[in-house]
Coordinates of C-alpha atoms in Angstrom, one line a residue:
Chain T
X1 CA -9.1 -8.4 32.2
X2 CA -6.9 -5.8 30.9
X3 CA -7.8 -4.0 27.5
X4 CA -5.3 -1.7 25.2
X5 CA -7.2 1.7 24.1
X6 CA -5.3 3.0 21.3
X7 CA -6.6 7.1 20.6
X8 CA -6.7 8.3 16.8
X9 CA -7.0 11.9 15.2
X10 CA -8.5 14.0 18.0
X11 CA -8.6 11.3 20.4
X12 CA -5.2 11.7 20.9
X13 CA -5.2 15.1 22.3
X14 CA -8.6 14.4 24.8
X15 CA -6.7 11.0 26.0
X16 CA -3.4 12.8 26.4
X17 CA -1.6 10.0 24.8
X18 CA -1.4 7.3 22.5
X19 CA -2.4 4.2 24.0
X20 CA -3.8 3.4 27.3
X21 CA -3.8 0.2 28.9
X22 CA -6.9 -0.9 31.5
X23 CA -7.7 -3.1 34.1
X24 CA -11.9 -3.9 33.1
X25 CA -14.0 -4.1 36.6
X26 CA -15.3 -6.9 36.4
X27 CA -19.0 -7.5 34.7
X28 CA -17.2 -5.8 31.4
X29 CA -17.8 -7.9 28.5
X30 CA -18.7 -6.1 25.4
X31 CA -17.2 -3.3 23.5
X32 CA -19.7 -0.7 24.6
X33 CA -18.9 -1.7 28.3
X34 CA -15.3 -1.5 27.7
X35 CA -15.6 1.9 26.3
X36 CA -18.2 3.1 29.3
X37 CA -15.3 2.0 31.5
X38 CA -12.8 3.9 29.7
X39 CA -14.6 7.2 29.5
X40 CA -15.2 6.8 33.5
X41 CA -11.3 6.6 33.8
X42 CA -10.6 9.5 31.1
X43 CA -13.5 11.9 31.3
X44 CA -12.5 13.8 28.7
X45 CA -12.9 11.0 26.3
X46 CA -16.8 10.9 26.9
X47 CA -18.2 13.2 24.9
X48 CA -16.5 11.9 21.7
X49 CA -17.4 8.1 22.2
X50 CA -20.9 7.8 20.6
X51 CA -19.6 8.9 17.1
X52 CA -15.9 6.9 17.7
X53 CA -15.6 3.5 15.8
X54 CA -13.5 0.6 17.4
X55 CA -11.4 -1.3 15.6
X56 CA -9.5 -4.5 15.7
X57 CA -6.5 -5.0 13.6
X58 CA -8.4 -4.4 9.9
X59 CA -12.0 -5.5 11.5
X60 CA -14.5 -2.6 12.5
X61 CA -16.5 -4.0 15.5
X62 CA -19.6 -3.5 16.7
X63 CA -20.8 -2.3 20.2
X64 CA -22.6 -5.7 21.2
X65 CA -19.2 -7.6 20.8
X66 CA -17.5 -9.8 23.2
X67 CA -14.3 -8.4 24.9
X68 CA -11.1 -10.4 25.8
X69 CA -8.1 -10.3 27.9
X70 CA -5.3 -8.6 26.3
X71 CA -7.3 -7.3 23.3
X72 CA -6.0 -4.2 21.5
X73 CA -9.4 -1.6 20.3
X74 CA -7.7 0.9 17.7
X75 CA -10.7 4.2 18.7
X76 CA -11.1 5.8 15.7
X77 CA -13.3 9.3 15.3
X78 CA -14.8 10.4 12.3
X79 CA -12.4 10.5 9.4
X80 CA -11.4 13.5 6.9
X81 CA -9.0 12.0 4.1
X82 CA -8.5 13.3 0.7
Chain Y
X1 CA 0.4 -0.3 -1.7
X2 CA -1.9 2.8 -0.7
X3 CA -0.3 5.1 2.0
X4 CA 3.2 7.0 1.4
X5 CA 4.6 9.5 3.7
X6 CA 6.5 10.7 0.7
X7 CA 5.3 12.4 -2.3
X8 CA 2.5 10.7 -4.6
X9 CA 3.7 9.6 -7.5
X10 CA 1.3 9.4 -10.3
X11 CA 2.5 7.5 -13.6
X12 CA 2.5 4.2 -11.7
X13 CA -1.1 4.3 -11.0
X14 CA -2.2 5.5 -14.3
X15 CA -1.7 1.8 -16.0
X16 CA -1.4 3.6 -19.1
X17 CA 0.6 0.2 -20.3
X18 CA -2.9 -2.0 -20.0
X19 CA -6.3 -1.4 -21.2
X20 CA -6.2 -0.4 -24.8
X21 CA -9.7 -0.9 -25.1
X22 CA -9.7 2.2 -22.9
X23 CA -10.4 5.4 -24.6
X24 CA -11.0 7.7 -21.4
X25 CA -8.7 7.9 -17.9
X26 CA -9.6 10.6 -15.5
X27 CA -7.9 11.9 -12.7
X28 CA -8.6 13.7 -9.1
X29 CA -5.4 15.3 -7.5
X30 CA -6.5 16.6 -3.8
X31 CA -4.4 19.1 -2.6
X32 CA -4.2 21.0 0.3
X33 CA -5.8 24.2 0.5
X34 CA -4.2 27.6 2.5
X35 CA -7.7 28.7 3.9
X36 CA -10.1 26.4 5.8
X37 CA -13.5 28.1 6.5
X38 CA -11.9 31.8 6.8
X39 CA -8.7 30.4 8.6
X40 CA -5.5 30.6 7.3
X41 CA -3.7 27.0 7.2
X42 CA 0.2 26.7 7.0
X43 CA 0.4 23.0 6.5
X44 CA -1.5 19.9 7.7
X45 CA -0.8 16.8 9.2
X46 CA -2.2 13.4 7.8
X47 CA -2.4 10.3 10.1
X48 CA -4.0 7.0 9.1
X49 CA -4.7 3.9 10.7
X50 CA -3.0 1.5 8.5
X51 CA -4.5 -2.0 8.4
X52 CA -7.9 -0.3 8.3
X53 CA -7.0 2.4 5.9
X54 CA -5.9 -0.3 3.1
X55 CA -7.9 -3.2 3.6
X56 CA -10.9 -0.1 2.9
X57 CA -9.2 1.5 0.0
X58 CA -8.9 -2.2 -1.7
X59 CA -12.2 -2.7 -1.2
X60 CA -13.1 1.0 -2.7
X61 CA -11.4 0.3 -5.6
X62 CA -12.8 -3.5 -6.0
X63 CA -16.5 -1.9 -5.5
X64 CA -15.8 1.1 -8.0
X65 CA -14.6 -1.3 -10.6
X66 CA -17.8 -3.6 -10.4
X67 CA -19.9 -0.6 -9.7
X68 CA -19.3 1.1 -12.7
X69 CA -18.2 -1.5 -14.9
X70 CA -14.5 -0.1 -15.4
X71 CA -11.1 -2.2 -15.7
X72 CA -8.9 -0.2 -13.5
X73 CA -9.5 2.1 -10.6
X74 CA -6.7 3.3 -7.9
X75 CA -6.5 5.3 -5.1
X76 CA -3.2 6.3 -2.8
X77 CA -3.0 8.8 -0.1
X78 CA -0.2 10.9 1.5
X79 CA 0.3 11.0 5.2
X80 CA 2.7 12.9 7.1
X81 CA 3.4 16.3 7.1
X82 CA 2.3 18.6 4.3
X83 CA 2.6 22.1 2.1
X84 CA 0.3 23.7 0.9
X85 CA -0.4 22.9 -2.9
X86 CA 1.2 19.3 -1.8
X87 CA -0.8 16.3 -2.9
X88 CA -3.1 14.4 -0.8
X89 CA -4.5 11.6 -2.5
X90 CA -4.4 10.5 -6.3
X91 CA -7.6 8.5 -7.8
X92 CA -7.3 7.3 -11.6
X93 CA -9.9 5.4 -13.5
X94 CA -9.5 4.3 -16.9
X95 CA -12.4 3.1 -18.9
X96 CA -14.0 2.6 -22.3
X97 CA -15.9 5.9 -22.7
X98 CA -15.5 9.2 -20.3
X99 CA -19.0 8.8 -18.8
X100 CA -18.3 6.0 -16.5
X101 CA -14.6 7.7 -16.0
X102 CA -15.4 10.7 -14.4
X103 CA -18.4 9.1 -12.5
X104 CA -16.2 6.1 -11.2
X105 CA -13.5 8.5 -10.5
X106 CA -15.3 10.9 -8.2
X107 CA -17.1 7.5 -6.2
X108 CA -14.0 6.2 -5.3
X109 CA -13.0 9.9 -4.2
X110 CA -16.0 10.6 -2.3
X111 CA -15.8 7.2 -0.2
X112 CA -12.2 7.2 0.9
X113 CA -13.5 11.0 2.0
X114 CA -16.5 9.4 3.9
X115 CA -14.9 5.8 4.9
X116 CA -11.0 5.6 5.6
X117 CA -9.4 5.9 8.6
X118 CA -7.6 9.0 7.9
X119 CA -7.6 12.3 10.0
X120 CA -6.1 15.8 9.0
X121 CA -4.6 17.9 11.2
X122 CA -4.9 22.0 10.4
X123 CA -2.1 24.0 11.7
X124 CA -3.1 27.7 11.7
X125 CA -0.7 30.9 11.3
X126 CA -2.0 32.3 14.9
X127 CA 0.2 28.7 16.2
X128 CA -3.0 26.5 17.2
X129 CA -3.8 23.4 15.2
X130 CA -7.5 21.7 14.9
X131 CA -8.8 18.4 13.6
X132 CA -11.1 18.4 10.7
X133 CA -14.5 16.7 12.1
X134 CA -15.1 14.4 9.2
X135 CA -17.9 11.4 8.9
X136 CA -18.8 9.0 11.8
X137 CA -17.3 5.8 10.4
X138 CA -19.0 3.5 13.3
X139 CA -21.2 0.6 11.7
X140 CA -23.7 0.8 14.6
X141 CA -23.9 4.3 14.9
X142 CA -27.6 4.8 16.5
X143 CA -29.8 6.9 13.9
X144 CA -30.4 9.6 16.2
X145 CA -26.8 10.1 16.3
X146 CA -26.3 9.7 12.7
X147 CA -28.3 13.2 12.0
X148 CA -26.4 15.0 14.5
X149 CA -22.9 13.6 14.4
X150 CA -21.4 16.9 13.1
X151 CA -22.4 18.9 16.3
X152 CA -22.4 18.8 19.5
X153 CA -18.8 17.2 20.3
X154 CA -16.9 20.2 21.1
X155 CA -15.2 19.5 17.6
X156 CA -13.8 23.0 15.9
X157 CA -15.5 22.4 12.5
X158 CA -18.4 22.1 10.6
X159 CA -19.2 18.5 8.9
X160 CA -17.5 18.3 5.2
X161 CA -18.6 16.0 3.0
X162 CA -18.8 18.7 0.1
X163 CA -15.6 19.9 0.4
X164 CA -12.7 18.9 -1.9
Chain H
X1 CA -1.3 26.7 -27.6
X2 CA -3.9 23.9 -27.6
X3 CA -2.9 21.8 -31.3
X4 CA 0.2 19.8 -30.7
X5 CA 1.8 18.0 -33.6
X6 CA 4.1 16.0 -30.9
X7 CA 2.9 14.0 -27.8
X8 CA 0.8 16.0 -25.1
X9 CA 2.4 16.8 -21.7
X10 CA 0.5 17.6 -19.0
X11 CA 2.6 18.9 -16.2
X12 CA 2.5 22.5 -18.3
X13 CA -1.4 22.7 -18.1
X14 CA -1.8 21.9 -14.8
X15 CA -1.6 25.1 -12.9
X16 CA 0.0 23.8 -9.7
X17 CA 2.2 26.9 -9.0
X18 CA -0.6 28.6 -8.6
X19 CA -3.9 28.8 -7.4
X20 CA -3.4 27.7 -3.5
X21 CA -6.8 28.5 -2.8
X22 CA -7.5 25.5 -4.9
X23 CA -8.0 21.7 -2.9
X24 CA -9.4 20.1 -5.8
X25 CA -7.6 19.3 -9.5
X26 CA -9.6 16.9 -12.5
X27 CA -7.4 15.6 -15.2
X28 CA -8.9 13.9 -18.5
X29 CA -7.1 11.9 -20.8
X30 CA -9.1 10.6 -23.9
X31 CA -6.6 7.8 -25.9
X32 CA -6.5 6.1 -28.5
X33 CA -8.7 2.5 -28.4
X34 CA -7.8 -0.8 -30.2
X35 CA -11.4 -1.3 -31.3
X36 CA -14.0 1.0 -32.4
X37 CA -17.6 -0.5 -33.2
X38 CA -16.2 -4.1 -33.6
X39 CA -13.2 -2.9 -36.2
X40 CA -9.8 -3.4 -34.9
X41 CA -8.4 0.1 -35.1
X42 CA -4.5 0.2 -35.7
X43 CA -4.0 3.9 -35.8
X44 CA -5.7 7.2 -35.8
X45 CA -5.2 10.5 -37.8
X46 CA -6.7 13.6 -36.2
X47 CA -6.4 17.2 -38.7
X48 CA -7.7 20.2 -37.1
X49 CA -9.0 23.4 -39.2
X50 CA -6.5 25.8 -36.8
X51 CA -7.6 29.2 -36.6
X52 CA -11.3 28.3 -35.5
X53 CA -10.2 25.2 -33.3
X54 CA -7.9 27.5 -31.7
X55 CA -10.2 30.2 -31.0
X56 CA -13.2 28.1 -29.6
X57 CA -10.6 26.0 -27.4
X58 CA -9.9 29.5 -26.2
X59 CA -13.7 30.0 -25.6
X60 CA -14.5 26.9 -24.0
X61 CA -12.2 27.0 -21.3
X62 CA -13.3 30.8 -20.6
X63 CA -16.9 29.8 -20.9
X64 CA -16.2 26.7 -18.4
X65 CA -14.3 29.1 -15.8
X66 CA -17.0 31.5 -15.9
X67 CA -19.8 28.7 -15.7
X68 CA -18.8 26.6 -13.1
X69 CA -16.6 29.3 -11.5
X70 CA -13.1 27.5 -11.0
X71 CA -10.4 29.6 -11.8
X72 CA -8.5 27.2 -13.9
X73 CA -9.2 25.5 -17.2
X74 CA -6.9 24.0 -19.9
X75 CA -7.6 22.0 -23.0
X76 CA -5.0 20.6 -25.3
X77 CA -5.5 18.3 -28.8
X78 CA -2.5 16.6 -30.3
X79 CA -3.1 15.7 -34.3
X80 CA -1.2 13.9 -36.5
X81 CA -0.9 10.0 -36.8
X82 CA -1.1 8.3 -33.3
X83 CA -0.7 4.8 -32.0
X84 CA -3.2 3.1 -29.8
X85 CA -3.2 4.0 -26.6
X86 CA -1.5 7.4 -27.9
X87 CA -3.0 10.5 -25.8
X88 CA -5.2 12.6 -28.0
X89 CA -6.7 15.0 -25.2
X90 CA -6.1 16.8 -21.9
X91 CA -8.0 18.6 -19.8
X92 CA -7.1 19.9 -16.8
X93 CA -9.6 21.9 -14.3
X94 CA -8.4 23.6 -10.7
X95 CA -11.1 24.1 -8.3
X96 CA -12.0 24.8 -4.7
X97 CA -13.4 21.7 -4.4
X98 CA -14.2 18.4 -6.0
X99 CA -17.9 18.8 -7.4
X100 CA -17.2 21.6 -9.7
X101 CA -13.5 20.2 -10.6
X102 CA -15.7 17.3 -11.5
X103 CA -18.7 18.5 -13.8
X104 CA -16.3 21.4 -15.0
X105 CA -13.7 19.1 -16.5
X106 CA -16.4 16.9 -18.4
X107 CA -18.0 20.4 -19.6
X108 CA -14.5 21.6 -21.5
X109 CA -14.3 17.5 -22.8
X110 CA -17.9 17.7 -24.1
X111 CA -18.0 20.7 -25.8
X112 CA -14.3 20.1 -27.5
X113 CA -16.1 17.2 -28.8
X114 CA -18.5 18.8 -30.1
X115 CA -17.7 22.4 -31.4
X116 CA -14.2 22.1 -32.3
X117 CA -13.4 21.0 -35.8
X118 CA -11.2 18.3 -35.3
X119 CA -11.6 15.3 -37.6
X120 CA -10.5 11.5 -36.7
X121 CA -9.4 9.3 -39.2
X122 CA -9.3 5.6 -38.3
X123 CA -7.0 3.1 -40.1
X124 CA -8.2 -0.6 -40.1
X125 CA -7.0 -4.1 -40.0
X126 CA -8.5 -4.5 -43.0
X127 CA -6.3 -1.7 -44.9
X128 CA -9.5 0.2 -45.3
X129 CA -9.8 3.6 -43.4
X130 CA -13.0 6.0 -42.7
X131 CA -13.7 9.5 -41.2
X132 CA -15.7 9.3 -38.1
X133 CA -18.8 10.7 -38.2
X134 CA -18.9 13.3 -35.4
X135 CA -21.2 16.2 -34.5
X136 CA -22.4 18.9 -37.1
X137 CA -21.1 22.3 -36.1
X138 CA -23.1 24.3 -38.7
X139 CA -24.7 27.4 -37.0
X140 CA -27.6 27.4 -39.0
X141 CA -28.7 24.1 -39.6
X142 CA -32.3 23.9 -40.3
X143 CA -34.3 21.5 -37.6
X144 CA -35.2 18.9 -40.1
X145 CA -31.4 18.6 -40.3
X146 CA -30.5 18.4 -36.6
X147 CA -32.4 15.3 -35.5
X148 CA -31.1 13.4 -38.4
X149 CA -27.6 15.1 -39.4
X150 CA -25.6 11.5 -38.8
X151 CA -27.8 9.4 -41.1
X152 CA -28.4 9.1 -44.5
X153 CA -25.1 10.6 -45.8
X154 CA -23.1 7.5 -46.9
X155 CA -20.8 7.5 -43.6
X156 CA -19.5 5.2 -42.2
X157 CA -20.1 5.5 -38.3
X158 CA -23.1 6.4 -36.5
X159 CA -23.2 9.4 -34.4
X160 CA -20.6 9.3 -31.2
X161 CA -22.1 11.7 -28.7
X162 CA -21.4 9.0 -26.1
X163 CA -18.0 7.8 -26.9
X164 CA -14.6 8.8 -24.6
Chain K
X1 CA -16.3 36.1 -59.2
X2 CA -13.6 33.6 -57.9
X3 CA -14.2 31.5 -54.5
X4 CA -11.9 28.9 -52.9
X5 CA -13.0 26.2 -51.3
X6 CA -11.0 24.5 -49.1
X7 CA -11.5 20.8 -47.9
X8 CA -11.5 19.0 -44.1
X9 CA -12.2 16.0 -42.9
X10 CA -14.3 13.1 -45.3
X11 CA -14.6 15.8 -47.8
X12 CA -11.0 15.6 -48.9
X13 CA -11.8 12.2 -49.7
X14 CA -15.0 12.9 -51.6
X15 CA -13.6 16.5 -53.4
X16 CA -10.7 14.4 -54.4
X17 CA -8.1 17.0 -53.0
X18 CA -7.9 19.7 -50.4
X19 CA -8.8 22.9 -52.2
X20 CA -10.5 23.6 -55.7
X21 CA -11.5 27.2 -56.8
X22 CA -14.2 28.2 -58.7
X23 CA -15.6 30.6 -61.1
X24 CA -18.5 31.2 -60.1
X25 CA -21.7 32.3 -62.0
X26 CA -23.4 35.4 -62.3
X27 CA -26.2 35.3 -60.0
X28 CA -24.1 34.1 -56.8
X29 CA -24.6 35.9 -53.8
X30 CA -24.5 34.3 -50.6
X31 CA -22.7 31.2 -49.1
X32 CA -25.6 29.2 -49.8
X33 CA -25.7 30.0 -53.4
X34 CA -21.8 29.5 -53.5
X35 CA -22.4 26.1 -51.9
X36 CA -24.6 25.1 -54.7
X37 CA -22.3 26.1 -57.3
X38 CA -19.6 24.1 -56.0
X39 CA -22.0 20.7 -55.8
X40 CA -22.9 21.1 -59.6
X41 CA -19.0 21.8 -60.1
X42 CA -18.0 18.2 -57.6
X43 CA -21.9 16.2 -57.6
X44 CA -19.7 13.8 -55.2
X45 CA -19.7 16.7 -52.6
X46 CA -23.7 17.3 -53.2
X47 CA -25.0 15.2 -49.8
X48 CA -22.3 16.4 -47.7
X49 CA -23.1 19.8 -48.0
X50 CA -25.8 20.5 -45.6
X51 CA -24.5 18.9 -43.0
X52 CA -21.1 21.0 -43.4
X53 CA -20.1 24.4 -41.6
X54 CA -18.6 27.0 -43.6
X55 CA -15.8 29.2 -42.2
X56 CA -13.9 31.7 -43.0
X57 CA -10.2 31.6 -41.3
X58 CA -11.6 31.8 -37.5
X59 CA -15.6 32.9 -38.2
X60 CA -18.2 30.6 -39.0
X61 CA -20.6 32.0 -41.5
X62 CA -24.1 32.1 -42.2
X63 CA -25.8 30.4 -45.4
X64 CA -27.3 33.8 -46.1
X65 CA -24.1 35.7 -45.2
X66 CA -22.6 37.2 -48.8
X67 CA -19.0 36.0 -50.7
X68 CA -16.8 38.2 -52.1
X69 CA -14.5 38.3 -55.2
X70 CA -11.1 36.2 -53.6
X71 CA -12.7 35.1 -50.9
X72 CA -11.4 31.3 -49.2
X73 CA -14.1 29.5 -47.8
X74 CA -13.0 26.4 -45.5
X75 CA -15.7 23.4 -45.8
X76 CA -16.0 21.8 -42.3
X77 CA -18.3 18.8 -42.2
X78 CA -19.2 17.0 -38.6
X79 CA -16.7 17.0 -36.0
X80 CA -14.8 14.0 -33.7
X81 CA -12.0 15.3 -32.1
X82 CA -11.5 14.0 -28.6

């Protein structure tokens, strides 16, 4: 299963990019095991994860949802508008 | 349409046109500042995550309306690349009396601060840049991480939720 | 100047050469409603007794800057004959940040409304027209007085503390 | 002594113009007493008065504050700008 990580705000600089495509051992099937198998491909990424929101197109998801193959998860850090 | 990465334009929002059983319309420019906590900024960058970012500033508006009982409430935020003393975001109510103005005014204000997916980039005079750390905007954030979220994450600044 | 006998513009009281140090700016516009207490209002006539409106627009705004220290406030009345929807008030408050750009702006708009002597005179459907009654500004008005100074005085209009 | 009073707001309306002076009697000190003169002079102004300030040009006075010979007295009753 492969999964599209796209980094927002700060995420950017820690992932070094702004997208990041990965092949999911397999076993992954939620959002929180999709993202414990990003931060063990990008370390740097870890320590900003628990407060990072995941997105899907408009929809903010929550950890215990299901995964697919070829999903796109918009990361998205804790915001400063206005 | 809520994001523009060119200057905010005011009299469109206003709907000065409508509503004339309005007496009261208030406004909140933000603008951008040329200190941050004892740092001298030189501009900022804005980036938002679109579909988020609108679908969220709809809803702000629709909830500020019924919220406060007011006909007309919008909201529009720059993104991009701005000077100092450039605008950020325009909010502007209009309602019967100026009570429910100002108070609907500042709510929306306050939760496109705390909600939207929108991040500001600080570029300093000594040539580094920083992101502002902002509000955790997961649903399922765990409480004990809800008390803490402002520390802790190797972020550059303090939590802001009282600053304009 | 803050008594305009042409329509307000708000661009001149805003400030935003200055003050750089400021991220937050609160605009209020009070206009000119179609109904007021169930009459259809077609028009409004505000008179102002100059030299004493002048002088406490003058001390409002200081009193405001020094009260909620932001370092800009400005007021502005337009009199004369206006149309509904017609803009009869600006105010226009710079701060740091939001909160006291906020409560500062609806200071100033209180306390014109209730110190300066400006008078509103509404013209009906009906051909008929009447005075609002508005807020005594007598210095020494005896208490008996204050707790019932908008009844029992033939007007026409109950007292407006409330209204935009 | 001569005082005028000038008129704002609903008491143009009841005073039937914007400014009347007034002779007043021997006896009248103070604003108060002036203010009393002038609702024998105009009854219709009578249950405005105590609800009305009394300036003169940018300086609200006193009830117990004293008028002079020539003085112009402006008549402000409750306020609704805004």
């Amino acid at each position: 299963m492969v999964v599209t990580f796209e980094f927002w705000g700060a995420l950017r600089r820690a992932a070094g990019g702004d997208e990041r495509a990965l092949t999911l051992p397999a076993g992954v099937l939620s959002v929180a095991d999709a993202l414990d198998a990003l931060a063990d491909a990008v370390p740097a990424l870890g320590e900003y994860l628990d407060n990072t929101a995941v997105a899907q197109a408009d929809r903010l998801l929550l950890r215990t949802e299901a995964v697919e193959d070829g999903m796109r998860l918009s990361l998205l850090p804790p915001v400063a508008g206005g | 349409m809520y994001l523009y990465e060119t200057p905010l334009i005011l009299d469109p929002i206003l709907g000065m046109a409508e509503h004339r059983d309005c007496g009261a319309l208030s406004v909140f420019a933000g603008t951008v500042r040329d200190l941050n906590e004892g740092k001298r900024v030189l501009r900022l960058k804005y980036t938002a995550f679109a579909p988020l970012a609108e679908k969220l500033m709809r809803e702000i508006e629709q909830e500020t309306r019924e919220k406060f009982g007011v006909p007309h409430c919008r909201v529009i935020h720059r993104i991009g690349m701005l000077e100092i003393g450039d605008i950020a975001i325009y909010c502007a109510v209009r309602a019967p009396h100026r009570g429910e103005a100002f108070a609907a005014c500042k709510h929306a204000v306050d939760e496109v601060k705390h909600r939207v997916p929108i991040w500001k980039e600080e570029f300093f005079e000594d040539g580094t840049s920083a992101f502002n750390q902002g509000c955790c905007i997961r649903p399922d954030l765990p409480q004990e991480h809800a008390h803490d979220h402002a520390h802790g994450h190797g972020v550059h600044h303090d939590h802001k939720h009282d600053h304009a």
